[in-house]
Amino acid sequence: MSWPGPTELLWAGLLLLLGAVGWVVFEETDYLSILLPSFAVVATAAFAAGSQLAARRQQRRTVEDEVVTEVSWPTVLVAIALSLALFGLEVGTWLIYIGGGLFAFGAGGLLREWTAERRALRAAPERRAAR
Amino acid sequence: MTDTRREFDQVAGLYLPIGVAVVVVIVALVVVMALRYRVRDGEQEPGDDGPGGRRRPSRIADAPRAEALYAAVLVCIAALLVWRTFSTEAREDHPRAAATATIDVTAARWHWRFDYRGTGVTQLGGDRTPPTLVVPAAQPVRFTLVSIDVIHAFWIPARRFKRDANPGASSSFELIFPTTGFWRDGGECSEFCGLRHAQMRFDVDVRTPAAYAAWLRQRRAAAGAVGAAGAAG
Amino acid sequence: MSATAPVARPPRPRTPGGLVGTLASTDHKVVGAGIFVTAFGFFLAAGVLALLMRSELAQPGLQVVSEEGYNQLFTIHGSTMFYLFATPIALAAGIYLVPLQIGAARVAWPRLALAGWWLTIMGGLSMWSGFLTQQGAADVGWYAYPPLSDMPNSPTIGTDYWIFGVILAAVAGMLLAASVLATIVKLRAPGMTMLRLPVFAWTQVVSCLMVLTAFPALIVAMALLFAQRQLGGVLTTPEGPIAYQHLFWFFGHPVVYVVFFPFLGAVAEAIATFSGRRWFGYRPFVISLLLFAALSMSVWGHHMFTTEAVKNTYFSLTSTALLVPAGIEYFDALATMWRGRIRLRVPMLFALGFLVLFLIGGTTGIWIGSPALDYHDTDSYFIVAHFHYTLFGGSVMGLFTAIYLWWPKVTGTMLRERLGRWHFWLTMVGMNLTFFPMFFLGEQGMARRVADYPRSAGWTTLNTLSTIGSGVIALSLLVFLLNVAVSLTRRVPAGPDPWGGHSLEWATSSPPPPHNFDALPPVRSFAPLLDRREAEQDRGDARGAVA
C-alpha cells in the first residue's frame, strides 16, 4: 500500500507545522495551538487506524470476492432511527424510545445481512472451484 | 495617532492596484487562450488530426522551472502584502496618542448608549430615533465598548472601522475624526443581533473642539438642572 | 454458452427491488445520484429563499416579509446551502465518480454512503420543519453565535430543530467522506498509484481529509450549543461565546474549501478534456492542493479579526499565503489551455466562467485577509459579494461544469448545447448583476443580515440592480431544468466517451453497468485514455512516415 502513509503524514505534518508557526512565532498559545494539532492528529490517526483495519481485511479477500447486499433497508432504518432518537431530545422521551426500538430492529437486520454476506463469500470460492 | 481611514486607504492603495491587475491579466489570458487555441465546430472530433495539417495539441505536460519561478513571484507578492498589513496592524493595535475624550459605548438590543466619562453626560435615542454620537474633530477619542446582552458590532463606515461588542468583556480603541460634519445613520450595528438589527443605528456629529466643549457644557448644565430640579422636588 | 453466461456474471436488474429499492441501494451510482438529486433540490429551495430576500431588499421599507421572516430566510438560506446542498453534493460527486475514476467496482463501506444520504434527508427535514412551527424556523444565522442563539434570546423550537439538522448533516458528511477516502485507499485498480489518481479524485482526497479533520469541531459546537440552550452554564460569557466561535470557524472556514476543491477538480478535468491536453503540472498541482487544504485549516481566525480574541497577524499571514497555491492552480489551468485544441463546448464554458468568477472571489478574499481592510468590510455586503463570488462563481459554476461534463456518463444522453449556452450566459449576467453591486454596497456601509435600509443612504439603485440580477439567475436555472427535461425525454445517446475524456470513467458504457467495468485499460499515468489516444496517434504517424 503506497497509502495511507505519505499523503496522510504530509497532511498531519503540514497542520502541525502551521500550528507550530502560530505557537512559536506569533505566541498564540490559546485556541490555535490546541485546535489545529489536536484535531489534525486525532482525525488522521483515526482514519489511519480505520483504513489499516480495512486494508488488513482487504488482504484476506480480493475485490471480486466481496459480496455486498444490493438493497440494505436496515441501513436506512438505522439512519432514521438515530435521527428520531435525536429529535426525541426536543420532542420527548417517547421518541427516543421509538428511535431506540427501530435502531434495534435495524441493527438486527444489519447483522443478518452481514452473516448472509459472509455465507455467500464462503460459498463463492467453492462454486468457482466446482465449475 | 491612528487615523483608521488613512490606514485603510494606505493598505487599499497597495492591495487594490495589485488585485485589479491580477484580475485583468488573468481574465485577459483566459479569453486570449480560449480564442487563440479554439477549434471551430466541424473540426472538433477528439483526436482529429486529419489532412490539411491541422494543429495537434501540445504534449508538454509540465515546466517545473517556470512553475517554481512563478511560485517564487507569488511568494514575493504575498510577502509584500503581508508586510504592508503587519506594519499597519502594529499601529492600529497599539495606539500611542493620549485621548482627549473617553466615551463608554454600551450596546443593547437594539440601542446604543454613549456615556461621556467624567462628565455625567449620556446620549440615548428614543424608541424609533437613533442617538447621536457627538465627538470633537481632529482629536483622538477613546472608546470603551461593551454589550449587555448579545454580540453587537460598532461600525462607523466613514472611519473604516468596526469592533465587536462582547457581553461581559469590554474592548477599547481610539478613533480620530478629522473633519466636522453630521452623518445621519453614520454608525450602525454590523453583527446580527436579532429582530431589529437593521434599526440599530446612530448618527455621528463631529464638531470643532470648541463647539464640542460648548455642547458638553450645555449638556452638563441641563443634566445638572434636571438633577437639581429632582433634588429640589 | 447462453446457459453458462449467467453463472459467470449473474444478471442483476438495474435497480434491485424496483424503484423503491433505489432508496436503499448500496450501488454507489444509485446512492451518489440520489444524494446529488436531493442536494440539488435543497439548492433550488434555498434559491427560492434568496429570491424572497432579494425581493425584500429591492426597495427600502418592508414590503415582502417581516423582520422575523427575513431573519429566518437568511438563516435557512445559508444553512441549507452549506449543510444540505454544497457539502452533500460535493461528496456525492465523489461517491458516484471516484470508483469510476480509479477503476473500482464499488465504494468502500457502501452502507456509510447510504446512511449519509438518509441522514442528509432527515437533517434537511429537521431544519426546514421549523417553518411549520408557530414561531417559525431558526433565525440566528447559519453560524448561530451564542448568546444570541441561547434560549433566552432565541426561544424558538425551530432553532433546536436547526441544531439537530446541522448535527445530522455533519455526521452525514463525515460518513460520505470516510467512504470516498476509504475507496481511494482500498480499491484502486492495478497500476493506479496515488500519483496516478485523476485530478478530480485528488481534489476529493483533500476535501475528505478536511471533512474528517474539521467536521468534528462543528458537532462539538452544536452539542455545546444545545446543552447551553437546554441546561445553561456551558457557554457562559465572556469566554464561552469566543470558544464557540473558534470551534465553529475551525469547521466553518475549511467547509468552504470542502465545497470548492471537488469543483476545482471538475473544472480541471473539463479544461484538460476540452483542450485535448494533459492537465499541466500534475505533481506541483497535487502538492499545492495539499498545501492549499492545510493552509485553509489554519485561517479560521480571520472570521474573528474584530473580536480581539485572536492573533490577527498570524491569521492574516496564513490567509494571504493562500494566494500561492491558488495562483499555482491558475498557472496550471492556463498552461493546459496553452497550445491546446480548445473546443468551447458547454462544460468548457462553465469551466472558463469558474476561472473568471472565482478569481474575483479569490482576490477579494486576499483583500479581507488584511485586518486593516477587514475592520471595515467584515459583516458588510462586501463579504456577501466576496463569498458569493467564491461559492456561486466558484463552486456552483464548477458544479455546472461537472453536471454538463458527466451528465452523458450518468444518464447516457446528451444535454442540449444551445440551451446550455443560454444557461451559461444567463448565469454569467445574472451572477455579476446580483453580486457585483454588493461590493459597493458594503464599501458604502450596508451591513449584512438587514431586512431594511434607510432610503437616505442612497443604496436603492444598487439594491434594485442586484434584485434584477437574482431574477436572471432564477431564469438561467429554469433554462437548465428545461435542458434536463429535454435531454431525458428526447434522448440523444451519448456513447461511452462523447468528449474524448482522459480518465477511466470514459472507458465504460454510459451509464456504467452495476459492476462498472468489463475490462480496464492499463493505467500508466493519471490520464490513461489520453495515453491510449496519443499512442494511437504516434502509431499513425509511424505508419504515415513509412508510407
Tab-separated table of N, CA, C and O in Angstrom, chain C residues 192-252:
chain	number	residue	atom	x	y	z
C	192	MET	N	-2.876	1.873	-10.506
C	192	MET	CA	-3.337	3.213	-10.129
C	192	MET	C	-2.691	3.600	-8.798
C	192	MET	O	-3.246	3.390	-7.732
C	193	THR	N	-1.473	4.136	-8.870
C	193	THR	CA	-0.827	4.606	-7.642
C	193	THR	C	-1.433	5.943	-7.248
C	193	THR	O	-2.205	6.535	-8.003
C	194	MET	N	-1.072	6.429	-6.053
C	194	MET	CA	-1.634	7.707	-5.611
C	194	MET	C	-1.283	8.817	-6.597
C	194	MET	O	-2.065	9.734	-6.815
C	195	LEU	N	-0.071	8.747	-7.173
C	195	LEU	CA	0.324	9.804	-8.102
C	195	LEU	C	-0.132	9.515	-9.529
C	195	LEU	O	0.332	10.126	-10.477
C	196	ARG	N	-1.072	8.568	-9.669
C	196	ARG	CA	-1.758	8.414	-10.947
C	196	ARG	C	-3.256	8.633	-10.772
C	196	ARG	O	-4.041	8.300	-11.663
C	197	LEU	N	-3.655	9.113	-9.607
C	197	LEU	CA	-5.065	9.435	-9.413
C	197	LEU	C	-5.437	10.576	-10.359
C	197	LEU	O	-4.678	11.531	-10.514
C	198	PRO	N	-6.626	10.510	-10.970
C	198	PRO	CA	-7.067	11.663	-11.751
C	198	PRO	C	-7.184	12.900	-10.857
C	198	PRO	O	-7.312	12.790	-9.634
C	199	VAL	N	-7.125	14.059	-11.499
C	199	VAL	CA	-7.127	15.311	-10.739
C	199	VAL	C	-8.372	15.427	-9.860
C	199	VAL	O	-8.303	15.823	-8.694
C	200	PHE	N	-9.526	15.055	-10.418
C	200	PHE	CA	-10.760	15.154	-9.631
C	200	PHE	C	-10.678	14.274	-8.385
C	200	PHE	O	-11.086	14.677	-7.298
C	201	ALA	N	-10.126	13.070	-8.532
C	201	ALA	CA	-10.013	12.186	-7.374
C	201	ALA	C	-9.104	12.797	-6.311
C	201	ALA	O	-9.365	12.672	-5.110
C	202	TRP	N	-8.051	13.487	-6.749
C	202	TRP	CA	-7.173	14.147	-5.771
C	202	TRP	C	-7.912	15.251	-5.020
C	202	TRP	O	-7.739	15.431	-3.804
C	203	THR	N	-8.746	16.004	-5.732
C	203	THR	CA	-9.486	17.053	-5.031
C	203	THR	C	-10.444	16.433	-4.019
C	203	THR	O	-10.704	17.009	-2.970
C	204	GLN	N	-10.951	15.223	-4.351
C	204	GLN	CA	-11.800	14.528	-3.378
C	204	GLN	C	-10.972	14.101	-2.156
C	204	GLN	O	-11.454	14.164	-1.030
C	205	VAL	N	-9.729	13.677	-2.377
C	205	VAL	CA	-8.886	13.277	-1.245
C	205	VAL	C	-8.743	14.431	-0.261
C	205	VAL	O	-8.994	14.291	0.938
C	206	VAL	N	-8.387	15.608	-0.764
C	206	VAL	CA	-8.139	16.712	0.175
C	206	VAL	C	-9.449	17.162	0.822
C	206	VAL	O	-9.482	17.481	2.016
C	207	SER	N	-10.539	17.165	0.057
C	207	SER	CA	-11.819	17.549	0.662
C	207	SER	C	-12.194	16.594	1.785
C	207	SER	O	-12.640	17.011	2.850
C	208	CYS	N	-12.007	15.297	1.536
C	208	CYS	CA	-12.383	14.317	2.551
C	208	CYS	C	-11.484	14.439	3.784
C	208	CYS	O	-11.965	14.327	4.918
C	209	LEU	N	-10.189	14.672	3.567
C	209	LEU	CA	-9.298	14.882	4.711
C	209	LEU	C	-9.788	16.068	5.542
C	209	LEU	O	-9.793	16.033	6.774
C	210	MET	N	-10.199	17.124	4.848
C	210	MET	CA	-10.670	18.314	5.581
C	210	MET	C	-11.960	18.026	6.321
C	210	MET	O	-12.152	18.461	7.463
C	211	VAL	N	-12.872	17.293	5.683
C	211	VAL	CA	-14.128	16.961	6.355
C	211	VAL	C	-13.836	16.194	7.640
C	211	VAL	O	-14.365	16.506	8.711
C	212	LEU	N	-12.967	15.183	7.526
C	212	LEU	CA	-12.723	14.333	8.686
C	212	LEU	C	-11.980	15.091	9.775
C	212	LEU	O	-12.103	14.776	10.955
C	213	THR	N	-11.208	16.114	9.416
C	213	THR	CA	-10.486	16.874	10.432
C	213	THR	C	-11.367	17.970	11.034
C	213	THR	O	-11.285	18.250	12.226
C	214	ALA	N	-12.209	18.592	10.216
C	214	ALA	CA	-12.891	19.808	10.666
C	214	ALA	C	-14.303	19.560	11.185
C	214	ALA	O	-14.748	20.247	12.113
C	215	PHE	N	-15.034	18.607	10.595
C	215	PHE	CA	-16.443	18.476	10.970
C	215	PHE	C	-16.668	18.076	12.429
C	215	PHE	O	-17.686	18.466	13.006
C	216	PRO	N	-15.753	17.298	13.049
C	216	PRO	CA	-15.981	17.016	14.473
C	216	PRO	C	-16.108	18.290	15.298
C	216	PRO	O	-16.901	18.334	16.256
C	217	ALA	N	-15.379	19.339	14.912
C	217	ALA	CA	-15.469	20.590	15.674
C	217	ALA	C	-16.876	21.162	15.599
C	217	ALA	O	-17.392	21.729	16.573
C	218	LEU	N	-17.524	21.015	14.446
C	218	LEU	CA	-18.894	21.514	14.308
C	218	LEU	C	-19.853	20.722	15.188
C	218	LEU	O	-20.718	21.302	15.858
C	219	ILE	N	-19.671	19.401	15.205
C	219	ILE	CA	-20.570	18.580	16.015
C	219	ILE	C	-20.403	18.939	17.487
C	219	ILE	O	-21.386	19.064	18.229
C	220	VAL	N	-19.140	19.152	17.907
C	220	VAL	CA	-18.902	19.557	19.297
C	220	VAL	C	-19.580	20.902	19.571
C	220	VAL	O	-20.281	21.073	20.583
C	221	ALA	N	-19.411	21.852	18.646
C	221	ALA	CA	-20.006	23.181	18.849
C	221	ALA	C	-21.520	23.077	18.964
C	221	ALA	O	-22.142	23.717	19.831
C	222	MET	N	-22.145	22.265	18.110
C	222	MET	CA	-23.597	22.139	18.134
C	222	MET	C	-24.069	21.461	19.418
C	222	MET	O	-25.078	21.842	20.014
C	223	ALA	N	-23.318	20.443	19.865
C	223	ALA	CA	-23.685	19.767	21.112
C	223	ALA	C	-23.590	20.738	22.280
C	223	ALA	O	-24.487	20.790	23.143
C	224	LEU	N	-22.524	21.558	22.301
C	224	LEU	CA	-22.375	22.543	23.374
C	224	LEU	C	-23.518	23.550	23.321
C	224	LEU	O	-24.087	23.932	24.359
C	225	LEU	N	-23.876	23.977	22.107
C	225	LEU	CA	-24.944	24.969	21.970
C	225	LEU	C	-26.264	24.391	22.460
C	225	LEU	O	-27.026	25.063	23.172
C	226	PHE	N	-26.532	23.131	22.112
C	226	PHE	CA	-27.782	22.515	22.548
C	226	PHE	C	-27.800	22.398	24.068
C	226	PHE	O	-28.808	22.705	24.722
C	227	ALA	N	-26.664	21.982	24.643
C	227	ALA	CA	-26.594	21.863	26.105
C	227	ALA	C	-26.785	23.222	26.756
C	227	ALA	O	-27.492	23.355	27.772
C	228	GLN	N	-26.195	24.257	26.165
C	228	GLN	CA	-26.355	25.606	26.712
C	228	GLN	C	-27.823	26.016	26.680
C	228	GLN	O	-28.336	26.592	27.622
C	229	ARG	N	-28.494	25.706	25.567
C	229	ARG	CA	-29.898	26.099	25.444
C	229	ARG	C	-30.782	25.356	26.427
C	229	ARG	O	-31.716	25.921	26.988
C	230	GLN	N	-30.492	24.081	26.650
C	230	GLN	CA	-31.372	23.277	27.498
C	230	GLN	C	-30.990	23.369	28.972
C	230	GLN	O	-31.860	23.371	29.842
C	231	LEU	N	-29.687	23.415	29.253
C	231	LEU	CA	-29.250	23.337	30.642
C	231	LEU	C	-28.606	24.629	31.120
C	231	LEU	O	-28.680	24.961	32.292
C	232	GLY	N	-27.930	25.343	30.216
C	232	GLY	CA	-27.212	26.551	30.601
C	232	GLY	C	-25.876	26.223	31.231
C	232	GLY	O	-25.546	25.071	31.485
C	233	GLY	N	-25.085	27.275	31.440
C	233	GLY	CA	-23.822	27.105	32.152
C	233	GLY	C	-22.704	26.491	31.337
C	233	GLY	O	-21.659	26.163	31.872
C	234	VAL	N	-22.916	26.304	30.037
C	234	VAL	CA	-21.872	25.677	29.226
C	234	VAL	C	-21.054	26.731	28.478
C	234	VAL	O	-19.831	26.735	28.521
C	235	LEU	N	-21.763	27.614	27.791
C	235	LEU	CA	-21.084	28.652	27.001
C	235	LEU	C	-21.311	30.008	27.669
C	235	LEU	O	-21.824	30.940	27.071
C	236	THR	N	-20.904	30.117	28.919
C	236	THR	CA	-21.170	31.346	29.647
C	236	THR	C	-20.219	32.453	29.192
C	236	THR	O	-19.096	32.190	28.766
C	237	THR	N	-20.694	33.679	29.261
C	237	THR	CA	-19.890	34.823	28.862
C	237	THR	C	-18.817	35.087	29.909
C	237	THR	O	-19.011	34.748	31.073
C	238	PRO	N	-17.707	35.746	29.536
C	238	PRO	CA	-17.395	36.182	28.185
C	238	PRO	C	-16.622	35.143	27.369
C	238	PRO	O	-16.546	35.279	26.154
C	239	GLU	N	-16.061	34.097	27.999
C	239	GLU	CA	-15.192	33.191	27.226
C	239	GLU	C	-16.000	32.236	26.358
C	239	GLU	O	-15.546	31.841	25.291
C	240	GLY	N	-17.174	31.844	26.828
C	240	GLY	CA	-17.944	30.822	26.127
C	240	GLY	C	-18.213	31.156	24.674
C	240	GLY	O	-17.917	30.354	23.773
C	241	PRO	N	-18.774	32.352	24.418
C	241	PRO	CA	-19.051	32.691	23.018
C	241	PRO	C	-17.802	32.715	22.141
C	241	PRO	O	-17.872	32.337	20.966
C	242	ILE	N	-16.668	33.119	22.720
C	242	ILE	CA	-15.441	33.128	21.920
C	242	ILE	C	-14.997	31.696	21.614
C	242	ILE	O	-14.617	31.374	20.481
C	243	ALA	N	-15.086	30.828	22.629
C	243	ALA	CA	-14.730	29.426	22.390
C	243	ALA	C	-15.618	28.834	21.305
C	243	ALA	O	-15.154	28.095	20.425
C	244	TYR	N	-16.899	29.179	21.352
C	244	TYR	CA	-17.824	28.685	20.332
C	244	TYR	C	-17.400	29.157	18.950
C	244	TYR	O	-17.405	28.397	17.989
C	245	GLN	N	-17.028	30.448	18.863
C	245	GLN	CA	-16.621	30.973	17.549
C	245	GLN	C	-15.406	30.235	17.011
C	245	GLN	O	-15.323	29.930	15.824
C	246	HIS	N	-14.454	29.932	17.908
C	246	HIS	CA	-13.278	29.173	17.466
C	246	HIS	C	-13.700	27.817	16.916
C	246	HIS	O	-13.282	27.412	15.833
C	247	LEU	N	-14.529	27.093	17.689
C	247	LEU	CA	-14.947	25.766	17.244
C	247	LEU	C	-15.712	25.868	15.936
C	247	LEU	O	-15.508	25.092	15.006
C	248	PHE	N	-16.609	26.852	15.862
C	248	PHE	CA	-17.436	26.949	14.668
C	248	PHE	C	-16.589	27.250	13.444
C	248	PHE	O	-16.726	26.600	12.404
C	249	TRP	N	-15.685	28.223	13.552
C	249	TRP	CA	-14.917	28.590	12.364
C	249	TRP	C	-13.807	27.603	12.057
C	249	TRP	O	-13.320	27.548	10.938
C	250	PHE	N	-13.421	26.809	13.076
C	250	PHE	CA	-12.484	25.732	12.778
C	250	PHE	C	-13.120	24.759	11.788
C	250	PHE	O	-12.447	24.130	10.984
C	251	PHE	N	-14.459	24.645	11.869
C	251	PHE	CA	-15.200	23.934	10.830
C	251	PHE	C	-15.556	24.873	9.675
C	251	PHE	O	-15.420	24.519	8.499
C	252	GLY	N	-15.992	26.095	10.027
C	252	GLY	CA	-16.675	26.962	9.067
C	252	GLY	C	-15.788	27.476	7.966
C	252	GLY	O	-16.260	27.713	6.856
